Amino acid sequence: MFFQHNFYAGPGALPNSVLAKIEKELRSYQNSGMSIMEFSHRSPQVVDVINDTVARFKKYLKLDDAWELILLQGGGSMQFLMAPYNLSKPGERIDYIDTGYWTQRAIHEAKDCERDLQIIADGAADKYHVLPDLEGIDTNTGARYLHICSNNTVVGTQWHEFPKVDTPLVVDASSDLLAREFDLSKVNMLYAHAQKNVGLAGITVVAVRKSALLQPESLPDMLCYQPHIDKLSNYHTPPVFSIYVTNLMQKWLEEEIGGVEAIAEINLQKAKHLYDVIDSSKSFECPVKISDRSTMNVVFTTGDDARDQAFIDYCAERHIIGVAGHRTHKGLRASLYNAVTPEDVTALVACIEGFDAT
Amino acid sequence: MFFQHNFYAGPGALPNSVLAKIEKELRSYQNSGMSIMEFSHRSPQVVDVINDTVARFKKYLKLDDAWELILLQGGGSMQFLMAPYNLSKPGERIDYIDTGYWTQRAIHEAKDCERDLQIIADGAADKYHVLPDLEGIDTNTGARYLHICSNNTVVGTQWHEFPKVDTPLVVDASSDLLAREFDLSKVNMLYAHAQKNVGLAGITVVAVRKSALLQPESLPDMLCYQPHIDKLSNYHTPPVFSIYVTNLMQKWLEEEIGGVEAIAEINLQKAKHLYDVIDSSKSFECPVKISDRSTMNVVFTTGDDARDQAFIDYCAERHIIGVAGHRTHKGLRASLYNAVTPEDVTALVACIEGFDAT
């Protein structure tokens, strides 16, 4: 068995100690003689895991009693429709900022929700490598919310500060939840799937202000937040194993790393290390505006498809995997989620320097 | 580490050899140096697992090219609304047979789908311990479909043959998929979550006839089957690990048990063993009509809540877990899904006989 440096954009790397813990108690959870996978979702053991996971998210996000937090299925994609369904009424205005692929997917799903959906700004003119400047744009539109994606995995941009607007924000934080601290003072809802920084594909975290919930009528309960809130994320059978892994990820972050503030600093340093070597290389460039660069997804390229592929192959020979760009975007991309270590980044940096010297 | 005989109603027991396989390759899938949990959903490794899982379901269900089969998130519960949304239009008639708790949950979600939902038969008069007799009921109503639940986990009934009606059936087979053979000649759609017989909570199998799909307008794509069909169950990030476990369950069923026909016979014998001892005991009785009894969920009781609890405690002392009835139903219940072995049933039978002799 050998080791891979895993830069996949998600699902991606998990911490070694989390994998070791899963392995250790796989056949007998808490000395029960049963795998966690074999417990009823209503057993005390599983209910404890769910409740602890929810409580930890609330603590790490510093949510007070004005907020609800639930765990759902369906990925970030299901929230593309549940957000408009639960935070606005038919015909009401909802605003979006288009910062590339994933906001476009959010807009695509929300467009069929019978709302007055408006895109108030987009980064198309800069190929999405710059976040839109909201200066001069009327953001006080009376919309129920303004949707943004806090980190854009495909193009490699990140809102280091959320836009300062009067409209309450809905934030897709799928790729930087628990990877940095958020100011949620202007946010009505934040959601994230787990497979970047907090676990496996299959669960989604939804934090929503109670005051923003509209209790939709004529919508199946499965698509409404309130039944899931009322039943403590157990309205229907939750994905137990995925929640268990998220719980292990939370404990790893708090107990081994030191929490969100600590990982945020580590993530900054990892990104700085990689951007610095790209910027100073002769073969590679990063097309993203420096102030908008993501700490999570470092997008770069040689400027030539064949040479990018040669670099991907060069990496593969050195046990570095997952550095191809998004299939819609090409180029190169290294994702530096919480479980990617500074040592992984050092290995990639060595590859860049080695390739640069060829 | 000790062993538990696990009769949970789902999530529940997994085969030992499946758990052993998960454990064995947890840290390095196919000698890759990475866990299956760490692979991108677009990596060849994961795409292979998804496609193989879909192909095996098609093979085991004997589906020809008239059918599509996809893997989704959201449990059986999400199909309670996706079925009406995709197989009927607003205002059109859809029929349901109410055989207890889970059909009522299906009806509850579908009622908000703006269809003409009619319950054409129910088992309420018999406390759902008898399947409704359709003799004398007009089933030829022009409805788009008639929804049934093939096995009723809470009350312990099972349609050993699907109702012989002209309306195409939609079958919730969540608790007996791959546990017995189905005649799908009159079925337009069959769906099942995985956590009874085919894996972990978090994935749902949907088999649907192409001719029954209506391509709904004004509905977000996430709620439509066609985008998931077009993208080969990879329209958005699928729950990779859950699909991997289902794939292992399929291989176990085919390679170690001998397939659906073989497990169906084993399941019949397990159920017969348990029903026989209950029927001949002096302490216990099964309230379900003999011809409608489920091979999956054996519902029984002493007729006294305190004595039922005493039996649950008696079992716990003997490493038998999960024999409490559904929280809405009380009493006792033993679930005999594919992974529950004849030896598990023998252990439970010994408990029943021991308790009976006290």
XYZ file of C-alpha atoms in Angstrom, chain A residues 40-320:
281
model
C -31.555 1.922 13.491
C -31.815 5.647 12.827
C -33.932 5.817 15.979
C -31.480 3.961 18.214
C -30.010 6.100 21.021
C -26.562 5.638 19.484
C -27.536 7.158 16.137
C -29.731 9.891 17.623
C -26.729 10.914 19.743
C -24.515 11.156 16.655
C -27.077 13.262 14.779
C -27.688 15.616 17.701
C -23.990 16.000 18.450
C -23.243 16.766 14.800
C -25.947 19.436 14.704
C -24.785 20.942 18.018
C -21.175 21.107 16.811
C -22.122 22.839 13.572
C -24.097 25.409 15.590
C -21.133 25.939 17.887
C -18.537 26.203 15.119
C -20.743 28.596 13.118
C -21.552 30.564 16.312
C -25.300 30.294 15.704
C -27.597 31.604 18.414
C -31.255 30.745 19.049
C -32.334 32.830 16.073
C -31.088 29.992 13.875
C -32.098 26.447 12.996
C -29.654 23.906 11.648
C -30.624 20.657 9.944
C -28.992 17.830 8.022
C -30.635 16.821 4.746
C -30.029 14.620 1.721
C -29.767 15.728 -1.898
C -26.465 17.595 -1.928
C -26.067 21.318 -2.424
C -28.143 20.877 -5.571
C -31.353 20.168 -3.660
C -30.895 23.477 -1.831
C -30.901 25.266 -5.183
C -34.668 24.708 -5.106
C -35.422 24.343 -1.396
C -33.997 27.820 -0.683
C -36.404 29.626 -3.033
C -39.297 27.348 -2.000
C -38.812 28.040 1.716
C -37.531 31.621 1.779
C -39.773 33.221 -0.827
C -43.304 32.959 -2.200
C -44.361 32.390 -5.812
C -43.843 35.510 -7.886
C -41.580 37.211 -5.353
C -38.220 38.568 -6.349
C -35.029 36.642 -5.570
C -31.605 37.939 -6.635
C -28.485 36.049 -7.687
C -24.870 36.947 -8.350
C -23.449 34.745 -11.090
C -19.846 33.848 -10.300
C -19.590 30.827 -12.559
C -20.569 27.188 -12.883
C -22.192 26.464 -9.517
C -24.161 29.686 -9.267
C -25.397 28.927 -12.778
C -26.528 25.503 -11.613
C -28.299 27.173 -8.664
C -29.988 29.629 -11.025
C -30.963 26.815 -13.405
C -32.854 24.917 -10.690
C -34.383 28.053 -9.111
C -35.695 29.290 -12.463
C -38.330 26.553 -12.378
C -39.568 27.653 -8.940
C -41.953 30.327 -10.270
C -40.126 33.245 -8.653
C -39.017 36.561 -10.147
C -35.376 35.543 -10.410
C -32.925 38.313 -11.321
C -29.184 38.106 -11.868
C -27.946 41.461 -10.553
C -24.261 40.968 -11.339
C -22.025 38.477 -13.093
C -18.392 37.885 -13.810
C -18.811 36.788 -17.436
C -16.780 39.678 -18.891
C -13.766 38.518 -16.886
C -14.410 34.826 -17.590
C -15.409 34.624 -13.901
C -11.809 35.027 -12.786
C -12.766 38.261 -11.018
C -15.674 38.604 -8.595
C -18.236 41.166 -9.814
C -17.824 44.692 -8.510
C -21.128 45.713 -6.911
C -20.189 49.407 -6.973
C -22.869 51.207 -8.957
C -25.259 48.230 -8.951
C -28.582 48.689 -7.183
C -28.613 45.838 -4.688
C -31.548 47.192 -2.685
C -34.142 45.594 -4.939
C -36.695 44.389 -2.417
C -35.732 40.800 -3.178
C -36.334 38.197 -0.473
C -32.667 37.314 -0.653
C -29.462 37.625 -2.629
C -27.828 34.276 -3.430
C -24.051 33.980 -3.611
C -21.580 31.109 -3.699
C -18.929 31.821 -1.092
C -16.219 29.855 -2.903
C -16.273 28.990 -6.581
C -14.597 25.653 -7.077
C -14.482 25.668 -10.881
C -12.973 29.122 -11.482
C -11.061 29.481 -8.210
C -12.561 32.647 -6.724
C -13.767 33.219 -3.162
C -15.721 35.977 -1.394
C -13.229 36.677 1.390
C -15.845 39.102 2.707
C -19.485 38.632 1.819
C -21.006 41.481 -0.263
C -22.149 44.398 1.894
C -25.754 44.769 0.772
C -29.088 45.370 2.472
C -30.763 42.301 0.975
C -30.330 39.266 3.248
C -27.882 36.764 1.824
C -28.347 33.095 1.017
C -24.867 31.565 0.860
C -23.842 28.343 -0.847
C -20.831 27.514 1.323
C -20.435 23.977 -0.003
C -16.713 24.330 -0.554
C -15.565 26.367 2.438
C -17.813 25.405 5.350
C -15.622 24.991 8.460
C -12.590 25.911 6.342
C -12.706 29.550 7.461
C -14.769 31.799 9.698
C -17.930 33.431 8.339
C -19.600 36.702 9.313
C -23.257 35.657 9.248
C -24.666 39.012 10.413
C -26.200 39.713 6.983
C -26.962 36.079 6.153
C -30.416 34.461 6.317
C -29.349 31.030 5.184
C -26.146 29.124 4.606
C -25.947 25.661 3.130
C -23.221 23.223 2.214
C -22.856 19.665 1.093
C -20.322 17.648 3.063
C -17.943 16.237 0.464
C -15.390 19.053 0.434
C -14.440 19.844 4.032
C -16.831 18.011 6.334
C -17.257 14.441 5.150
C -18.806 12.268 2.460
C -21.214 13.012 -0.358
C -24.740 12.322 0.842
C -25.468 14.904 3.513
C -26.108 18.619 3.336
C -25.966 21.157 6.157
C -28.648 23.857 6.139
C -28.484 26.745 8.620
C -31.415 29.125 8.377
C -32.735 32.046 10.406
C -36.129 31.248 11.902
C -37.356 34.699 10.887
C -36.639 33.969 7.213
C -38.751 30.779 7.025
C -42.022 31.242 5.183
C -43.745 27.861 5.779
C -44.755 27.197 2.178
C -48.191 25.849 1.380
C -48.940 23.426 -1.455
C -45.502 21.902 -1.296
C -44.728 18.355 -0.161
C -43.336 18.315 3.372
C -40.116 16.672 2.173
C -39.276 19.961 0.387
C -40.103 22.145 3.416
C -37.526 22.887 6.097
C -39.971 22.970 9.006
C -40.792 19.211 9.194
C -37.070 18.426 9.131
C -36.516 21.032 11.877
C -39.423 19.684 13.955
C -38.134 16.117 13.695
C -34.500 17.048 14.493
C -33.120 15.938 11.106
C -34.911 12.604 11.473
C -38.101 13.342 9.490
C -37.227 10.397 7.300
C -34.319 7.951 7.585
C -31.145 10.054 7.507
C -27.900 8.816 5.910
C -26.492 7.538 9.187
C -23.003 6.585 8.088
C -22.396 9.898 6.302
C -23.479 11.819 9.404
C -21.182 9.657 11.526
C -18.226 10.516 9.272
C -19.090 14.223 9.461
C -19.138 13.900 13.242
C -15.641 12.375 13.131
C -14.500 15.222 10.856
C -15.809 17.763 13.368
C -14.012 16.066 16.270
C -10.804 15.889 14.226
C -11.062 19.603 13.430
C -11.674 20.608 17.026
C -9.433 18.141 18.849
C -6.521 17.638 16.457
C -6.407 20.914 14.515
C -7.756 23.378 17.067
C -10.983 24.500 15.420
C -12.114 26.680 12.549
C -9.821 29.616 13.317
C -6.796 27.303 13.361
C -7.659 25.514 10.108
C -8.408 28.854 8.435
C -4.826 29.968 9.129
C -3.444 26.637 7.899
C -5.558 26.909 4.748
C -4.276 30.438 4.113
C -0.681 29.252 4.403
C -1.278 26.227 2.148
C -2.802 28.467 -0.533
C -0.074 31.104 -0.221
C 2.600 28.431 -0.646
C 0.991 27.164 -3.846
C 0.082 30.536 -5.389
C 3.602 31.823 -4.698
C 5.270 28.988 -6.568
C 2.811 29.265 -9.480
C 3.327 33.022 -9.742
C 7.101 32.637 -9.717
C 7.190 29.686 -12.132
C 7.975 30.078 -15.802
C 5.556 27.336 -16.965
C 2.380 28.130 -15.030
C 0.063 31.010 -14.416
C -3.022 31.620 -12.307
C -5.678 33.569 -14.196
C -7.570 34.685 -11.076
C -7.383 38.266 -9.735
C -5.101 38.156 -6.696
C -7.566 39.647 -4.212
C -10.312 37.204 -5.270
C -8.221 34.029 -5.247
C -9.668 31.036 -3.461
C -7.855 29.388 -0.562
C -9.712 26.181 -1.435
C -9.291 25.696 -5.182
C -6.140 26.894 -6.879
C -6.816 27.159 -10.601
C -3.796 27.364 -12.865
C -2.606 26.395 -16.319
C 0.373 26.252 -18.634
C -1.815 27.897 -21.259
C -1.612 24.780 -23.418
C -3.959 21.771 -23.159
C -1.302 19.206 -24.113
C 1.219 20.644 -21.679
C -1.427 20.731 -18.919
C -2.024 17.038 -19.586
C 1.719 16.402 -19.473
C 1.776 18.004 -16.017
C -1.158 15.837 -14.872
C 0.782 12.752 -16.008
C 3.976 14.042 -14.374
C 2.026 14.410 -11.106
C 0.468 10.949 -11.382
C 3.938 9.397 -11.586
C 4.711 11.125 -8.280
C 1.566 9.947 -6.445
C -0.265 13.234 -6.889
